[in-house]
Amino acid sequence: MDHWQDIVDTQRHPIEDLDSYAVRCRSELQNNSILILENFLTKKALVELQREARSLHHKAFYCSQNHNVLLTEKNTQWEDDHPCNIEVISDKGCVPHDLIPPESYLRKIYTAEQFQRFIQSVLTVDKVHPYADRLSSINYNYYQEKQQLGWHFDNASFAITLMIQSSESGGGFQFVVNARNAEKNTVDIPLIKSVLLDQSPVEELQIKEGTLILFCGRNTLHRVSPVASQTPRILATLNYNLEKDIELSENARLTFFGRLQ
């Protein structure tokens, strides 16, 4: 039987310490919109999850989407070349929650009370809940050579990911902070345009394997650059909702998983 410390490096990341460690993590997330916890997984857990992810790869559903940075329908009040109407491409493969093995370390992390309490403390929310549908709570995402996640802002208030396998080249996480104020419904049009035209500097992170990331992407423009190696980029997403009994929309499930159930 695996213990918690066999999965999470509790020496580096004492997530049960809500009075000190979680407070520091909360401050970093609030200041930077991103929290990067390298070596969150133990070596044993990382090796096992890499094995698991590779074994499930053939079950991934691949999709390709054209979308704008706001993830909305085209605004006909704007010109076609308006920065918020310009389409970019996102393409990846996805293994849904119901195909994740019952004994997976991902399930153990996702359902662990100490992990959920840590997430709630860092995000300053009362409770996080799993998705009500069978597909959306835990996913493996695969980015093959030339595949990417196009520039966009998130609709969700936060995202939680675990880097399982890095690509040898490309696949960098790029972002530009303060490109939108979702609360005031404003966007920095000149900045977005310059980013889409590759005329603006962006921050880029090459995420190490075994890293846990909490990211608040509603106001931060971000993307994953095209993978430039035959080694795929593999990411696990741990998806919670702030409300109980919420299902991912049918359109999103069909898009990402190719099915509703």
Tab-separated table of C-alpha atoms in Angstrom, residues 74-253:
chain	number	residue	atom	x	y	z
A	74	LYS	CA	-16.727	35.844	-33.828
A	75	ASN	CA	-17.844	39.376	-32.970
A	76	THR	CA	-19.390	40.808	-36.138
A	77	GLN	CA	-19.140	44.338	-34.734
A	78	TRP	CA	-15.367	44.075	-35.131
A	79	GLU	CA	-13.312	43.701	-38.289
A	80	ASP	CA	-12.136	40.205	-39.208
A	81	ASP	CA	-8.547	41.175	-38.370
A	82	HIS	CA	-9.459	42.580	-34.954
A	83	PRO	CA	-7.130	40.874	-32.414
A	84	CYS	CA	-10.101	39.318	-30.612
A	85	ASN	CA	-11.458	37.887	-33.874
A	86	ILE	CA	-8.207	36.398	-35.144
A	87	GLU	CA	-8.297	32.612	-34.966
A	88	VAL	CA	-5.513	30.450	-33.577
A	89	ILE	CA	-5.234	26.661	-33.425
A	90	SER	CA	-5.329	24.285	-30.464
A	91	ASP	CA	-4.815	20.583	-31.073
A	92	LYS	CA	-4.148	17.773	-28.631
A	93	GLY	CA	-5.176	14.312	-27.521
A	94	CYS	CA	-7.118	13.674	-24.335
A	95	VAL	CA	-7.769	10.624	-22.146
A	96	PRO	CA	-10.881	11.225	-20.004
A	97	HIS	CA	-11.477	10.514	-16.352
A	98	ASP	CA	-13.325	7.225	-16.793
A	99	LEU	CA	-10.267	5.636	-18.438
A	100	ILE	CA	-7.902	6.570	-15.594
A	101	PRO	CA	-7.219	3.332	-13.639
A	102	PRO	CA	-8.857	3.084	-10.183
A	103	GLU	CA	-5.454	2.634	-8.535
A	104	SER	CA	-3.833	5.580	-10.359
A	105	TYR	CA	-1.738	7.995	-8.319
A	106	LEU	CA	-3.681	10.762	-10.059
A	107	ARG	CA	-6.891	9.571	-8.420
A	108	LYS	CA	-5.155	9.334	-5.045
A	109	ILE	CA	-3.898	12.904	-5.325
A	110	TYR	CA	-7.185	14.248	-6.669
A	111	THR	CA	-9.345	12.718	-3.926
A	112	ALA	CA	-6.922	13.226	-1.013
A	113	GLU	CA	-8.425	15.464	1.660
A	114	GLN	CA	-5.039	17.033	2.424
A	115	PHE	CA	-4.582	17.959	-1.244
A	116	GLN	CA	-8.055	19.470	-1.502
A	117	ARG	CA	-7.567	21.431	1.717
A	118	PHE	CA	-4.287	22.790	0.353
A	119	ILE	CA	-5.908	23.830	-2.929
A	120	GLN	CA	-8.800	25.466	-1.082
A	121	SER	CA	-6.398	27.364	1.162
A	122	VAL	CA	-4.218	28.586	-1.703
A	123	LEU	CA	-7.237	29.651	-3.757
A	124	THR	CA	-9.070	31.046	-0.702
A	125	VAL	CA	-12.251	29.148	-1.537
A	126	ASP	CA	-14.521	27.203	0.778
A	127	LYS	CA	-14.687	23.950	-1.159
A	128	VAL	CA	-13.636	22.389	-4.448
A	129	HIS	CA	-15.804	19.716	-6.039
A	130	PRO	CA	-15.252	17.040	-8.697
A	131	TYR	CA	-17.174	17.309	-11.936
A	132	ALA	CA	-20.477	15.452	-11.933
A	133	ASP	CA	-19.914	13.805	-15.324
A	134	ARG	CA	-17.714	10.731	-15.813
A	135	LEU	CA	-15.194	12.324	-18.166
A	136	SER	CA	-13.957	15.659	-16.908
A	137	SER	CA	-12.348	15.496	-13.455
A	138	ILE	CA	-8.933	13.993	-14.301
A	139	ASN	CA	-7.483	14.038	-17.820
A	140	TYR	CA	-4.243	13.193	-19.567
A	141	ASN	CA	-3.401	15.673	-22.356
A	142	TYR	CA	-0.983	14.716	-25.143
A	143	TYR	CA	0.730	17.176	-27.474
A	144	GLN	CA	2.456	15.478	-30.390
A	145	GLU	CA	5.016	17.057	-32.691
A	146	LYS	CA	3.686	20.355	-34.142
A	147	GLN	CA	0.674	20.332	-31.819
A	148	GLN	CA	0.003	23.291	-29.559
A	149	LEU	CA	-2.407	25.133	-27.303
A	150	GLY	CA	-3.243	28.437	-28.990
A	151	TRP	CA	-3.213	31.845	-27.318
A	152	HIS	CA	-6.257	32.376	-25.107
A	153	PHE	CA	-7.665	33.512	-21.794
A	154	ASP	CA	-9.277	30.926	-19.530
A	155	ASN	CA	-12.960	30.985	-18.707
A	156	ALA	CA	-12.320	29.084	-15.478
A	157	SER	CA	-10.884	30.970	-12.524
A	158	PHE	CA	-8.062	28.456	-11.994
A	159	ALA	CA	-6.337	25.418	-13.508
A	160	ILE	CA	-4.302	22.688	-11.805
A	161	THR	CA	-1.836	20.625	-13.824
A	162	LEU	CA	0.922	18.066	-13.343
A	163	MET	CA	3.719	17.864	-15.902
A	164	ILE	CA	4.213	14.165	-16.620
A	165	GLN	CA	6.541	14.266	-19.625
A	166	SER	CA	8.303	17.237	-21.205
A	167	SER	CA	8.972	17.448	-24.924
A	168	GLU	CA	12.621	17.619	-25.932
A	169	SER	CA	12.029	20.852	-27.833
A	170	GLY	CA	9.152	23.307	-28.047
A	171	GLY	CA	6.074	22.893	-25.900
A	172	GLY	CA	6.959	25.884	-23.737
A	173	PHE	CA	4.354	27.532	-21.537
A	174	GLN	CA	4.208	31.162	-22.657
A	175	PHE	CA	2.177	33.897	-21.029
A	176	VAL	CA	1.560	37.636	-20.777
A	177	VAL	CA	0.072	38.943	-17.543
A	178	ASN	CA	-2.553	41.677	-17.231
A	179	ALA	CA	-3.715	41.498	-20.836
A	180	ARG	CA	-7.340	41.504	-19.704
A	181	ASN	CA	-9.476	42.596	-16.771
A	182	ALA	CA	-12.336	40.102	-16.818
A	183	GLU	CA	-14.063	41.777	-13.888
A	184	LYS	CA	-14.261	45.084	-15.778
A	185	ASN	CA	-14.723	43.369	-19.151
A	186	THR	CA	-11.739	45.135	-20.711
A	187	VAL	CA	-8.897	43.791	-22.850
A	188	ASP	CA	-5.576	45.320	-23.892
A	189	ILE	CA	-6.135	45.279	-27.644
A	190	PRO	CA	-2.697	46.651	-28.687
A	191	LEU	CA	-0.924	44.150	-26.429
A	192	ILE	CA	-2.944	41.193	-27.713
A	193	LYS	CA	-2.298	42.244	-31.304
A	194	SER	CA	1.446	42.499	-30.750
A	195	VAL	CA	1.528	39.069	-29.083
A	196	LEU	CA	-0.395	37.426	-31.924
A	197	LEU	CA	1.989	39.030	-34.431
A	198	ASP	CA	5.032	37.835	-32.450
A	199	GLN	CA	6.024	41.464	-31.888
A	200	SER	CA	5.856	41.490	-28.096
A	201	PRO	CA	8.107	39.793	-25.535
A	202	VAL	CA	6.427	37.011	-23.593
A	203	GLU	CA	7.441	35.045	-20.552
A	204	GLU	CA	8.226	31.406	-21.237
A	205	LEU	CA	8.612	28.486	-18.861
A	206	GLN	CA	9.941	25.046	-19.672
A	207	ILE	CA	8.100	23.076	-17.013
A	208	LYS	CA	10.064	20.234	-15.455
A	209	GLU	CA	8.578	16.779	-15.157
A	210	GLY	CA	6.922	16.167	-11.799
A	211	THR	CA	5.922	19.832	-11.368
A	212	LEU	CA	2.515	20.870	-10.023
A	213	ILE	CA	1.163	24.160	-11.345
A	214	LEU	CA	-1.739	26.284	-10.171
A	215	PHE	CA	-2.569	28.939	-12.724
A	216	CYS	CA	-5.116	31.739	-12.815
A	217	GLY	CA	-5.556	32.432	-16.509
A	218	ARG	CA	-8.664	34.588	-16.808
A	219	ASN	CA	-6.594	37.776	-17.135
A	220	THR	CA	-3.343	36.252	-18.378
A	221	LEU	CA	-2.959	35.552	-22.092
A	222	HIS	CA	-1.211	32.208	-22.476
A	223	ARG	CA	-0.424	29.313	-24.760
A	224	VAL	CA	1.693	26.172	-25.177
A	225	SER	CA	4.057	26.666	-28.117
A	226	PRO	CA	4.178	23.958	-30.820
A	227	VAL	CA	5.995	20.802	-29.779
A	228	ALA	CA	9.165	20.438	-31.841
A	229	SER	CA	10.216	16.885	-31.014
A	230	GLN	CA	8.965	13.346	-31.486
A	231	THR	CA	8.671	13.037	-27.713
A	232	PRO	CA	5.134	14.172	-26.842
A	233	ARG	CA	4.373	16.649	-24.100
A	234	ILE	CA	2.130	14.903	-21.560
A	235	LEU	CA	0.201	16.842	-18.970
A	236	ALA	CA	-2.328	15.697	-16.381
A	237	THR	CA	-5.102	18.108	-15.463
A	238	LEU	CA	-6.847	17.945	-12.094
A	239	ASN	CA	-10.152	19.673	-12.693
A	240	TYR	CA	-12.363	20.883	-9.862
A	241	ASN	CA	-15.426	23.104	-9.767
A	242	LEU	CA	-16.370	25.632	-7.114
A	243	GLU	CA	-19.967	24.426	-7.224
A	244	LYS	CA	-21.344	20.962	-6.554
A	245	ASP	CA	-22.981	18.706	-9.170
A	246	ILE	CA	-21.654	20.609	-12.192
A	247	GLU	CA	-21.068	18.806	-15.480
A	248	LEU	CA	-18.766	20.015	-18.225
A	249	SER	CA	-20.928	21.290	-21.067
A	250	GLU	CA	-22.033	18.763	-23.671
A	251	ASN	CA	-20.322	20.767	-26.406
A	252	ALA	CA	-17.014	20.726	-24.510
A	253	ARG	CA	-17.270	16.994	-23.822
